[in-house]
Short mmCIF file of C-alpha atoms in Angstrom, two decimals:
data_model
loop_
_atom_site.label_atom_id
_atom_site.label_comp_id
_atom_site.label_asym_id
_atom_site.label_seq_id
_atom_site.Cartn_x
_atom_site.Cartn_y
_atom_site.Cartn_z
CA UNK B 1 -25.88 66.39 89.54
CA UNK B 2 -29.46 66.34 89.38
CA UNK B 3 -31.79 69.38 88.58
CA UNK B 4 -33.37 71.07 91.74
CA UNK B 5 -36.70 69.71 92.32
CA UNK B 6 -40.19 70.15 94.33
CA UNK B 7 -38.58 68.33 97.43
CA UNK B 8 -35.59 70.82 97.02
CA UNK B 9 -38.03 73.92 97.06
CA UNK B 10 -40.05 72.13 99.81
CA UNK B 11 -36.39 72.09 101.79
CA UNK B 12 -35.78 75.19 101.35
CA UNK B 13 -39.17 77.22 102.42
CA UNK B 14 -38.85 75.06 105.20
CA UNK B 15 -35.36 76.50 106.35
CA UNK B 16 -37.02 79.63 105.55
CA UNK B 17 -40.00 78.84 108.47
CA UNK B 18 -42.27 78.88 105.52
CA UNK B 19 -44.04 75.84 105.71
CA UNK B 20 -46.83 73.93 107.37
CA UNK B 21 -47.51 69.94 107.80
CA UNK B 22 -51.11 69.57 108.35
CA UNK B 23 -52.00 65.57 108.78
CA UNK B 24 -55.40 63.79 108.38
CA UNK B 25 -57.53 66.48 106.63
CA UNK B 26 -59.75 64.87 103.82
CA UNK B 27 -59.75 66.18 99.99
CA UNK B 28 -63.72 66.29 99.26
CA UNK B 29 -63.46 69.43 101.94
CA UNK B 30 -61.09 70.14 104.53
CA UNK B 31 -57.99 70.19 102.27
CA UNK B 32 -59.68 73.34 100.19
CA UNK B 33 -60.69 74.45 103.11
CA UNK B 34 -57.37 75.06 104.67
CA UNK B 35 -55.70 76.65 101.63
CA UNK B 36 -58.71 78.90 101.12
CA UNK B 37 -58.21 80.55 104.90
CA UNK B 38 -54.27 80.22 104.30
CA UNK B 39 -54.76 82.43 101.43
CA UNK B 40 -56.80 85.08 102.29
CA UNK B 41 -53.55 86.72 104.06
CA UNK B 42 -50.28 87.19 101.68
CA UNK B 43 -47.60 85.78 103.58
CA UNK B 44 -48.91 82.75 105.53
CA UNK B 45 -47.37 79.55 105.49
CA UNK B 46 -47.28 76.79 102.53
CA UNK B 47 -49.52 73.43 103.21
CA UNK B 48 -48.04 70.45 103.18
CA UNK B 49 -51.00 68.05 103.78
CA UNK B 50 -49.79 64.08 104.58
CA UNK B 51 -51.69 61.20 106.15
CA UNK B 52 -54.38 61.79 104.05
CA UNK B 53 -57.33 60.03 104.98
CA UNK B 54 -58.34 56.96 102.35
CA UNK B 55 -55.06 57.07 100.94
CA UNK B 56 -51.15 55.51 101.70
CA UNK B 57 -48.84 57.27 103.55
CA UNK B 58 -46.81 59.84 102.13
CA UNK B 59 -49.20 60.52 99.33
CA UNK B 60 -49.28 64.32 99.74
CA UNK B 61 -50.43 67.68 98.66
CA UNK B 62 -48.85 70.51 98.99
CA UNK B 63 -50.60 74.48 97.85
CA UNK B 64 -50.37 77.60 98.93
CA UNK B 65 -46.94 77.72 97.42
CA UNK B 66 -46.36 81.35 96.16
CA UNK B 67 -48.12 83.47 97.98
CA UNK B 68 -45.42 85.07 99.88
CA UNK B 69 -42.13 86.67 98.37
CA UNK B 70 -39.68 84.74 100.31
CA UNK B 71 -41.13 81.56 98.97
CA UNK B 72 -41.00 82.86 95.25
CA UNK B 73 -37.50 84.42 96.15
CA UNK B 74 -36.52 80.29 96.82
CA UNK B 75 -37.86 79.51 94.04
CA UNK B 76 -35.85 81.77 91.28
CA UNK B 77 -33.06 81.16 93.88
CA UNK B 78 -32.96 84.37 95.58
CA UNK B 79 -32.23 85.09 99.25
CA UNK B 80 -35.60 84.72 100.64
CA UNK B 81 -35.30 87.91 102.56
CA UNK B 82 -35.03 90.19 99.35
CA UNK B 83 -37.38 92.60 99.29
CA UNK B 84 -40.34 92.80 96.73
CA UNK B 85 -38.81 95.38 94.50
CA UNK B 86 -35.39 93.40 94.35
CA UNK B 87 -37.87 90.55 93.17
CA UNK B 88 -38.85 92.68 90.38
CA UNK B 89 -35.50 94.18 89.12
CA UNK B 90 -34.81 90.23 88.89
CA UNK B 91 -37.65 89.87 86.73
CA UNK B 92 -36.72 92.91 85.08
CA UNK B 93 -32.76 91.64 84.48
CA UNK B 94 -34.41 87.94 83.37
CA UNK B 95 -36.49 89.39 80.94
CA UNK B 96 -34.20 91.89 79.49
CA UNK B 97 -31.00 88.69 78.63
CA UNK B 98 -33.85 85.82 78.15
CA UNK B 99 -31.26 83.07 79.59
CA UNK B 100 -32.23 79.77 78.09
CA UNK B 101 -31.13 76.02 77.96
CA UNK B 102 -32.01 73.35 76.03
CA UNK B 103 -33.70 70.69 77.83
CA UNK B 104 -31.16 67.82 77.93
CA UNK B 105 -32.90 63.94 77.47
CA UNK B 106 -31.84 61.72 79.94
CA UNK B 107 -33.17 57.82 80.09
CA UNK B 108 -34.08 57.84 83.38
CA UNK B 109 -35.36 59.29 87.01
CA UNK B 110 -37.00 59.29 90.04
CA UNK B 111 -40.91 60.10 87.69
CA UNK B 112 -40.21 56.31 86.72
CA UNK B 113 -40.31 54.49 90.12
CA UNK B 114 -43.71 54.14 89.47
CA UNK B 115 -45.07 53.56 85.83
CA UNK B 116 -48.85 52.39 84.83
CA UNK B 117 -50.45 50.98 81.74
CA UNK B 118 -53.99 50.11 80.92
CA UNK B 119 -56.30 48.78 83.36
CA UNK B 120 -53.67 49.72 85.65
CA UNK B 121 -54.00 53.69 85.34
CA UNK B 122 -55.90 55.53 88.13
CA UNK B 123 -55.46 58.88 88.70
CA UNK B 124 -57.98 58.83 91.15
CA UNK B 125 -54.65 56.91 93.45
CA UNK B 126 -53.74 60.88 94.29
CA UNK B 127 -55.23 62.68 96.55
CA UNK B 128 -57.35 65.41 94.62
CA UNK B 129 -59.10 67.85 96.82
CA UNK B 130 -62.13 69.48 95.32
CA UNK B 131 -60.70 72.91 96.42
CA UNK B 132 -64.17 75.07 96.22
CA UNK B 133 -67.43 74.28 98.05
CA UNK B 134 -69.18 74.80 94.48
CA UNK B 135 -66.59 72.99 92.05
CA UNK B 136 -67.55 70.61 90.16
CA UNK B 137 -65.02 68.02 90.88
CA UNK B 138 -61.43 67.36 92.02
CA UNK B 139 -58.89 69.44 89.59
CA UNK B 140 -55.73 67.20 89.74
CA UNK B 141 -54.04 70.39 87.61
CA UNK B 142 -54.34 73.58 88.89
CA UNK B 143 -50.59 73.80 89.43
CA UNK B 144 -49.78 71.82 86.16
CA UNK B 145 -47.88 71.56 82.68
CA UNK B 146 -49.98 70.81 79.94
CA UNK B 147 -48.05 69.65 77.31
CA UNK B 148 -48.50 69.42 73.09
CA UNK B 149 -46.09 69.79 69.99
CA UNK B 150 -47.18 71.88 67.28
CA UNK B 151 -47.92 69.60 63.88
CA UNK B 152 -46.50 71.66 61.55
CA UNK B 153 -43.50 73.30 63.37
CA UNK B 154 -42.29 70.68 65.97
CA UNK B 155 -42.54 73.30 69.08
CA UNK B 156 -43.44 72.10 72.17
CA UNK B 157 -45.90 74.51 74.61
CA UNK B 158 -45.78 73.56 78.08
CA UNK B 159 -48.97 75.33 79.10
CA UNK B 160 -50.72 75.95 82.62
CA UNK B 161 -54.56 74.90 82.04
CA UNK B 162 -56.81 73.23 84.74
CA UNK B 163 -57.01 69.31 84.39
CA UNK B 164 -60.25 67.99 86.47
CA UNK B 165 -59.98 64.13 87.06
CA UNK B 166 -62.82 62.26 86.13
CA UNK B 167 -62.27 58.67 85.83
CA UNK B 168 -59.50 56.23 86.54
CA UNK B 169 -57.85 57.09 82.98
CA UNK B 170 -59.81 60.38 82.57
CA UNK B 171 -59.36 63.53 83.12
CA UNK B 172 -60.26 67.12 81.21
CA UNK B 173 -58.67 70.39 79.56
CA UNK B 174 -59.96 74.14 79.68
CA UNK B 175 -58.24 75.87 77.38
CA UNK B 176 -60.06 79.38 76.37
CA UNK B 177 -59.82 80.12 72.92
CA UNK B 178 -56.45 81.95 71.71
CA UNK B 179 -54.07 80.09 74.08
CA UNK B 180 -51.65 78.14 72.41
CA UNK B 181 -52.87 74.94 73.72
CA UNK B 182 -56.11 75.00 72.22
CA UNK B 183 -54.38 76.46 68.65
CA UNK B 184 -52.14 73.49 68.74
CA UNK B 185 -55.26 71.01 69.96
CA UNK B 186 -57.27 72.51 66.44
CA UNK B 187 -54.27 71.40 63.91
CA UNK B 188 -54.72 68.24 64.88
CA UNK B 189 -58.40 68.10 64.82
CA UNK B 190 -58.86 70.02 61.64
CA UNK B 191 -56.58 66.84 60.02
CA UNK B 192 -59.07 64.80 62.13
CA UNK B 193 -56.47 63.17 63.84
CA UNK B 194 -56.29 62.54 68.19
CA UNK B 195 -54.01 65.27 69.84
CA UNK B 196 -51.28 64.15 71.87
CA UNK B 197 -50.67 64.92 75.32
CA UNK B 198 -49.02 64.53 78.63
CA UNK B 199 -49.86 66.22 82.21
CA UNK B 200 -47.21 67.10 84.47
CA UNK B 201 -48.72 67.87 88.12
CA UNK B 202 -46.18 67.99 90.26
CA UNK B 203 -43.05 70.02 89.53
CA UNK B 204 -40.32 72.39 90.46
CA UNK B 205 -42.42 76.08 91.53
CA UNK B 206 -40.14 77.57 88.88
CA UNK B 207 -41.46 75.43 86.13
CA UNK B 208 -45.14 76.50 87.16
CA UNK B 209 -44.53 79.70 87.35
CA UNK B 210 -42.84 79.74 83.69
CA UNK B 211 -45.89 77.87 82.56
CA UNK B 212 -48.20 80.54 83.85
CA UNK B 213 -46.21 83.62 81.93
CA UNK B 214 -47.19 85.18 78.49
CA UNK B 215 -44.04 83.20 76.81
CA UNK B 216 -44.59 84.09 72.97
CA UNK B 217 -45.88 81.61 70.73
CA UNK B 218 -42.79 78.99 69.55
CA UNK B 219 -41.17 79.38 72.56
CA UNK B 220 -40.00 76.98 74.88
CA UNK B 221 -40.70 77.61 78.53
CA UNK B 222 -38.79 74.36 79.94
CA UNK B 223 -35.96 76.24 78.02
CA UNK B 224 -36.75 79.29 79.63
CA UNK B 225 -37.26 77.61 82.72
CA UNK B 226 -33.67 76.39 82.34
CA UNK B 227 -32.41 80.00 82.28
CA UNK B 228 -34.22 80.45 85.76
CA UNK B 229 -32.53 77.07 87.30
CA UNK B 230 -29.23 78.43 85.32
CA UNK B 231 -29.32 74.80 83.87
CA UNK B 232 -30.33 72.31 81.32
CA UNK B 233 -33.88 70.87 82.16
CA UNK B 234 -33.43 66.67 82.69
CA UNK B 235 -36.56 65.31 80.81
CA UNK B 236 -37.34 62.11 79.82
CA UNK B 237 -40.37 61.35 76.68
CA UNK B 238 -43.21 59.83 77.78
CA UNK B 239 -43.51 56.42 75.95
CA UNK B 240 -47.05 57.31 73.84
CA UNK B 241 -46.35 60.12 72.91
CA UNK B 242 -42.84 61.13 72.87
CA UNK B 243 -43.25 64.43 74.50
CA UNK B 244 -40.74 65.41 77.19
CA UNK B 245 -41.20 65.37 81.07
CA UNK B 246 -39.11 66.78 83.81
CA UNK B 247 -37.32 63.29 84.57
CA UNK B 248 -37.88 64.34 88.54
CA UNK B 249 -42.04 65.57 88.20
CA UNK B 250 -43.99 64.09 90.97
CA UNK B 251 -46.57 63.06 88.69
CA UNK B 252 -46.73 62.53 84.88
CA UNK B 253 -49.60 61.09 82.54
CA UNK B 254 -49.94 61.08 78.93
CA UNK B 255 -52.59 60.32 76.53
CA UNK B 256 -54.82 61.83 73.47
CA UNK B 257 -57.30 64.17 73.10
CA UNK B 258 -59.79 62.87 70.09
CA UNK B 259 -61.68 65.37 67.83
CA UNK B 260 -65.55 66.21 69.42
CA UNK B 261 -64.28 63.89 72.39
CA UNK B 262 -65.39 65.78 75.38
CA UNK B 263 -66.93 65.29 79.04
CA UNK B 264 -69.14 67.63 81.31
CA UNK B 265 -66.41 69.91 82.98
CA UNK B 266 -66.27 72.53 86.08
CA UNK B 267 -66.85 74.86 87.28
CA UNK B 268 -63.76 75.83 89.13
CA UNK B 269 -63.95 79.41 91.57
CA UNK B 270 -61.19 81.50 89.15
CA UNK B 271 -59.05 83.69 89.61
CA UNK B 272 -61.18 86.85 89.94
CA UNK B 273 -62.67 85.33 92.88
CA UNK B 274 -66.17 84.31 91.05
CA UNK B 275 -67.39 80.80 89.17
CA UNK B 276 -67.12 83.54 86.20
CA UNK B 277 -68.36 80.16 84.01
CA UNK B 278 -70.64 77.15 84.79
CA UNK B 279 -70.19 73.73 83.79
CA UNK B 280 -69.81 72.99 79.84
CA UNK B 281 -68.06 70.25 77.29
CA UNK B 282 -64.31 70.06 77.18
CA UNK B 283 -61.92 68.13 75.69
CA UNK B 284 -61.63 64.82 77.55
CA UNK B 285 -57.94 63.19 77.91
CA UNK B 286 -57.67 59.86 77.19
CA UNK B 287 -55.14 58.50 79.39
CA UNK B 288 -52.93 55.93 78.40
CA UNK B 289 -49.49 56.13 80.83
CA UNK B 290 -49.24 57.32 84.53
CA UNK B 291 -46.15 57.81 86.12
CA UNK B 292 -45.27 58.79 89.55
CA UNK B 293 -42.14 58.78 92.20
CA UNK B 294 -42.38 56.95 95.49
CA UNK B 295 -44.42 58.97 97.98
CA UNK B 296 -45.97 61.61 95.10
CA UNK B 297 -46.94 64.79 96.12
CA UNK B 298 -49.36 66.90 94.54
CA UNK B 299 -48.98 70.48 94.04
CA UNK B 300 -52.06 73.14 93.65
CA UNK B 301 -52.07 76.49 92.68
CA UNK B 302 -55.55 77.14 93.91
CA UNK B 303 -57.63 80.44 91.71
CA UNK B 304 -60.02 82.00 94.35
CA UNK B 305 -61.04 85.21 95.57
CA UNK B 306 -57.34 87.51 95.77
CA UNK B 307 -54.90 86.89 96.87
CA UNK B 308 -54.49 83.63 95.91
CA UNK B 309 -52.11 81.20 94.55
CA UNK B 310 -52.85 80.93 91.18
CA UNK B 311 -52.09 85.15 90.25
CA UNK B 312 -49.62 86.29 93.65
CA UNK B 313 -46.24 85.54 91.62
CA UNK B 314 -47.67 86.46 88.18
CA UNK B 315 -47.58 90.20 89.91
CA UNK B 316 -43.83 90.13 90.67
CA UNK B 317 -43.17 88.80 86.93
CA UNK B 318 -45.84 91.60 85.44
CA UNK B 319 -44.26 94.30 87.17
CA UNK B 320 -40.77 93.37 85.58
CA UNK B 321 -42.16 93.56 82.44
CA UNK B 322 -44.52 96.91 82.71
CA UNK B 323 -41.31 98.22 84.08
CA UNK B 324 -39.44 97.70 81.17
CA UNK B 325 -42.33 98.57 78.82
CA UNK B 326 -42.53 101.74 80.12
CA UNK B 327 -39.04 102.43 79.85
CA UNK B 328 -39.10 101.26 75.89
CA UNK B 329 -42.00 103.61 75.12
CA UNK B 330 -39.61 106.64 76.97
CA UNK B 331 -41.06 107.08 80.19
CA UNK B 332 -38.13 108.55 82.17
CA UNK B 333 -37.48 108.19 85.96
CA UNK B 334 -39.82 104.90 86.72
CA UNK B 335 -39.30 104.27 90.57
CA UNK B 336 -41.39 101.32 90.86
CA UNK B 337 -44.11 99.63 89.88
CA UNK B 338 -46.55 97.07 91.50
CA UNK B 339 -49.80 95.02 91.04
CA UNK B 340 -51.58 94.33 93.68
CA UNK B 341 -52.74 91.43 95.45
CA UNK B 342 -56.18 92.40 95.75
CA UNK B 343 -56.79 93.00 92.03
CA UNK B 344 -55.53 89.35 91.35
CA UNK B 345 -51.91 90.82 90.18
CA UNK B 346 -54.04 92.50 86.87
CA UNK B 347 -56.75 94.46 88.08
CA UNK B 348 -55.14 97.30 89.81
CA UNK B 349 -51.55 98.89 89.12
CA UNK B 350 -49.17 101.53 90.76
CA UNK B 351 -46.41 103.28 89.18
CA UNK B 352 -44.43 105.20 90.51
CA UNK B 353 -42.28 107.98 89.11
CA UNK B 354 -39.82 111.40 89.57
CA UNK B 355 -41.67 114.04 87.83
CA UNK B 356 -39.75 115.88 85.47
CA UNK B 357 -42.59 117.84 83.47
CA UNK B 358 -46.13 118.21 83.16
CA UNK B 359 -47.98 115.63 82.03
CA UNK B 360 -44.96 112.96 82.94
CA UNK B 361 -47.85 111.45 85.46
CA UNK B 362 -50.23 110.93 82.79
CA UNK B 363 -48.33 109.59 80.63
CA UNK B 364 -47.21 107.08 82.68
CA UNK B 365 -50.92 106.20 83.18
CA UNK B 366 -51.96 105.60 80.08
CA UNK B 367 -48.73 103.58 78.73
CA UNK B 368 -48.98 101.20 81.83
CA UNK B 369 -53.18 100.77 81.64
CA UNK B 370 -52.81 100.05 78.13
CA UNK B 371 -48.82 98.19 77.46
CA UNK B 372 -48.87 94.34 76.59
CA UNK B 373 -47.82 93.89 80.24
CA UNK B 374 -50.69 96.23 81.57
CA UNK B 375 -53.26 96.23 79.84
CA UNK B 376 -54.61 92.48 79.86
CA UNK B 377 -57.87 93.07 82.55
CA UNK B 378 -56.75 95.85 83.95
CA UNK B 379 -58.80 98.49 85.73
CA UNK B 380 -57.03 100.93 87.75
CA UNK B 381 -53.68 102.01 87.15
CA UNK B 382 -52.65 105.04 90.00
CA UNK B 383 -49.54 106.48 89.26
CA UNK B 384 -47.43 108.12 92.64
CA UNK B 385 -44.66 110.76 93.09
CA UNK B 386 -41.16 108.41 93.96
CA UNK B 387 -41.87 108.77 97.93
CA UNK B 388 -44.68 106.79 97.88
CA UNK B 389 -43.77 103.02 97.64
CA UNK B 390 -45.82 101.36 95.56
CA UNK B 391 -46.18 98.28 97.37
CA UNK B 392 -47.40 99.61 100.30
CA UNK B 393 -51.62 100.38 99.48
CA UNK B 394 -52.09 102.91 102.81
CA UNK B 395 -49.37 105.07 101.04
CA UNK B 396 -50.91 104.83 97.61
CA UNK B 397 -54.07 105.49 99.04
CA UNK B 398 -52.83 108.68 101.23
CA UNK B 399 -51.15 110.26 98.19
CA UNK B 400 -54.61 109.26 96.13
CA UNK B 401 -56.86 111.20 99.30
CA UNK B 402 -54.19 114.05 99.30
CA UNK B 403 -52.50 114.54 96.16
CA UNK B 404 -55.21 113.81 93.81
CA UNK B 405 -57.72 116.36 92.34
CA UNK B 406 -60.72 114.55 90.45
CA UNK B 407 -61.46 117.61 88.40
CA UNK B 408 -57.73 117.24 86.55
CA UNK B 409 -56.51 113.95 87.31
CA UNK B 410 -58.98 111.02 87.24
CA UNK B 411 -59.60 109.83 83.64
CA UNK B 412 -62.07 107.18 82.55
CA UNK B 413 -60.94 105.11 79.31
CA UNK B 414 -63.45 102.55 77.22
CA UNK B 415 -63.06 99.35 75.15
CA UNK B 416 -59.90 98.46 77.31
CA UNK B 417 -58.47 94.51 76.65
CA UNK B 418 -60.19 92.32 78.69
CA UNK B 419 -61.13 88.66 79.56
CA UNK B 420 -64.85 86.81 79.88
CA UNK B 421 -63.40 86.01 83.74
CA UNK B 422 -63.35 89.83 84.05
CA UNK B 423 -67.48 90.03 85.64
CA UNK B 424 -67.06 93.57 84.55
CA UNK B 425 -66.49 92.90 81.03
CA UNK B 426 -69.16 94.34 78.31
CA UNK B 427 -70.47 91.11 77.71
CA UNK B 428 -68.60 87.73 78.19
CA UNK B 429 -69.94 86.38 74.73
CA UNK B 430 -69.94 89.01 72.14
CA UNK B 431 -67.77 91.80 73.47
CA UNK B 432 -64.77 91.02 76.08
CA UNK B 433 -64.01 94.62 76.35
CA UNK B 434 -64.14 96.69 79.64
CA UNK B 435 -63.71 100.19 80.73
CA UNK B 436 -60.77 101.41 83.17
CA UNK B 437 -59.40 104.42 85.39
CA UNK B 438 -56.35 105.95 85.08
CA UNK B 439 -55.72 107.81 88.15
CA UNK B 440 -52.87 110.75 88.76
CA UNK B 441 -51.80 110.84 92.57
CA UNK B 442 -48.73 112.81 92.25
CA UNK B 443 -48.63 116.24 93.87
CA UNK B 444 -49.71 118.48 91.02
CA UNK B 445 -46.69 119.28 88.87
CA UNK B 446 -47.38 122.77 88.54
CA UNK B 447 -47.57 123.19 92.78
CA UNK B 448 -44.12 121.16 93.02
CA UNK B 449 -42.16 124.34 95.18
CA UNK B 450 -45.39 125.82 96.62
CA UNK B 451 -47.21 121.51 98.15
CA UNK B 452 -47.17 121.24 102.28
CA UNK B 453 -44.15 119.72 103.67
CA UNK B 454 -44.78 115.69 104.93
CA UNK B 455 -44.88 115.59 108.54
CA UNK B 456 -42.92 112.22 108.41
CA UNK B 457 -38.94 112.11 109.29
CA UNK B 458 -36.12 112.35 107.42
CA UNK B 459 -34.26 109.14 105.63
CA UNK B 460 -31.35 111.15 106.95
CA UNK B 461 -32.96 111.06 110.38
CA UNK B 462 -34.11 107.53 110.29
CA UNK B 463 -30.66 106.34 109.13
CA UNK B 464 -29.48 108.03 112.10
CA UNK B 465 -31.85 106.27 114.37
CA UNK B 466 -31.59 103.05 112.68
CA UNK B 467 -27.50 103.32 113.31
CA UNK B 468 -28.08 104.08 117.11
CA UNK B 469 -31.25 102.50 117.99
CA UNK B 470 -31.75 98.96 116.38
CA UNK B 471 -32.30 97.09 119.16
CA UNK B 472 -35.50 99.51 120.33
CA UNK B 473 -37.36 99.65 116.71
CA UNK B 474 -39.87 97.55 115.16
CA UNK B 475 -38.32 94.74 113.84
CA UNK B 476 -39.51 95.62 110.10
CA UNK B 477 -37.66 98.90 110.61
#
């Protein structure tokens, strides 16, 4: 049986009444356009865009993909109505057992219906919406694979970097220095040889979202990403190069990378919600093989101002894995944790906890502002007493305007871990640092027996409404 693939995910949000066909909106604005309203709301549909003007029919796009939990909840193949804190336990359990599977080669698949050599390669043949008003140029990877093999060791990185198309068999490759696409790009260079590699931009959301993760160096996220499909990954190697595809992508191309080979690239809006770099060299793909299935379709994970598409199911993941940090470093009684939308799922997190001592609040602070999980661009990490719930921000910010007292419980902490898209870092050049608040909303520990009572009901009275009065309560009761 074949792997689950985008069309199965597609199927599925569908079911779900998570998905959208828009027809005849054009890619130079309308197509960005629609995602960027879609997104500024968590929980609004997916786009599937078709009938795309200057193009054949059933050439599509589809983005807004993850930016609800019931679509990310079909994706790791949970019910979609599981609730975000069952998301994260799942992240939690996947992170703590690692499930893996080696890909298994197969000779064959649905990515070679259509395959393209030479003057015959045109990426430009997919609909590629410029997604900003400002870009500068259609990025056919935003939701993409970007694979190499290490020289020396043999690993293959499947890494998610944006790809902007520039010419029938061109495109480019940010990667910011440290990732392990640009290590594995130098080893070739510094032996002054090309650097293979291949494109995948159209795949299973899983697969993105693996790609996206903090996977350690020489590790294998399609393996991993067999672990979350509880199967082997089908791939096929792309002819050039060698290096493995999913044999049911959308969209495949391969192709080399040359040492001081680069074109003019960007700028793409980011993440953080600013163009937090302008337009500069990068490394320019030289494209040698295309490959796509009958009636491709396109998928975008669109960086903007949060939410947005490209950092809503990283939060889910970096929960899971705060979570468990914070247990390993002996922080007892952690209720839930949660990274909000707003802060682009790294800004701004919420712990929650059951004190059992002074100082348990603060401690928590500072070991979630400043874990591996936490601390990457972080700026304000709010920790809550366990009947708060830490996904929902007027609670966090009602026990922050009621249980917080500046004098004792608001610490500011310098030369924090940070990135040059952070507009708040030091300086983006010379000193990537930035500065962060660690904020105690808990009812003081030492007023525990003497606080005012909540004037809210009982969970023992509203299990006793909920058992005789369903049918007259909200429906998110």
């Amino acid at each position: 049986m074949a792997n689950k693939d985008l069309r199965d995910w597609i199927k599925g949000v569908a079911a779900a009444g998570e998905l959208k066909t828009i027809r005849g909106a054009e890619p130079k604005e309308e197509i960005g356009g629609f995602v960027d309203i879609y997104q500024r709301k968590m929980g609004n549909p997916a786009l599937l865009f078709d009938d795309v003007p200057g193009f054949p029919a059933g050439r599509r796009v589809v983005a807004n993909i993850l930016t609800s939990v019931p679509r990310i909840n079909v994706a790791l193949g949970l019910p979609p109505q599981a609730s975000e804190m069952e998301l994260i336990q799942w992240w939690r359990n996947y992170m703590k057992h690692a499930p893996s599977y080696q890909p298994r080669e197969v000779n064959g698949g649905p990515l070679l219906e259509n395959v393209f050599e030479g003057k015959d390669i045109n990426i430009q043949k997919i609909p590629t919406p410029i997604w900003h008003e400002h870009d500068g140029g259609p990025y056919i990877g935003t939701g993409c694979m970007v694979v190499m093999r290490d020289p020396d060791s043999g690993w293959l990185n499947y890494g998610c970097y944006r790809v902007q198309s520039h010419e029938p068999d061109v495109a480019s490759v940010m990667m910011s220095p440290g990732k392990h696409g640009r290590i594995i790009m130098g080893k070739y260079h510094d032996r002054g040889q090309p650097c293979p590699v291949a494109v995948i931009a159209g795949m299973h959301p899983a697969l993105l979202m693996l790609a996206g993760l903090e996977i350690p160096y020489g590790k294998n996220e399609m393996e991993a990403a067999g672990g979350i499909l509880g199967e082997p990954i089908e791939v096929l190697n792309m002819p050039r190069t060698g290096l493995p595809v999913p044999a049911n992508a959308e969209i495949a191309f391969e192709g080399f990378i040359h040492p001081d080979d680069k074109v003019q690239e960007g700028p793409l809006g980011e993440w953080t919600g600013y163009y937090a770099s302008g337009s500069a060299p990068e490394p320019a793909i030289r494209i040698a093989t295309m490959m796509h299935r009958d009636d491709p379709i396109l998928v975008g994970a669109i960086p903007a101002v949060p939410p947005n598409d490209n950092t809503f199911y990283l939060g889910t993941y970096r929960c899971g894995a705060v979570w468990n940090q914070l247990e390993a470093a002996g922080i007892p009684e952690v209720r839930g944790v949660w990274a909000h939308e707003a802060g682009g799922s790294r800004f701004m997190l919420t712990v929650s906890i059951k004190q059992l001592y002074g100082g348990h609040a603060k401690q928590a602070g500072m070991v979630a502002s400043h874990c591996h999980a936490g601390a990457y661009c972080n700026r304000w990490t709010i920790v809550v007493d366990e009947d708060i719930d830490p996904t929902n921000i007027n609670d966090v910010i009602w026990a922050m305007c009621t249980r917080c007292d500046p004098r004792m419980q608001v610490d500011v902490i310098h030369g924090g871990w940070s990135s040059a898209l952070d507009p708040m870092c030091y300086d983006t050049e010379k000193d990537r640092r930035n500065s962060r608040v660690v904020i105690d909303a808990c009812v003081p520990f030492n007023r525990k027996k003497t606080f005012p009572t909540i004037a809210r009901s009982s969970k023992e009275l509203d299990a006793r409404m909920r058992a005789k009065w369903t049918h007259e309560l909200p429906k998110d009761f």
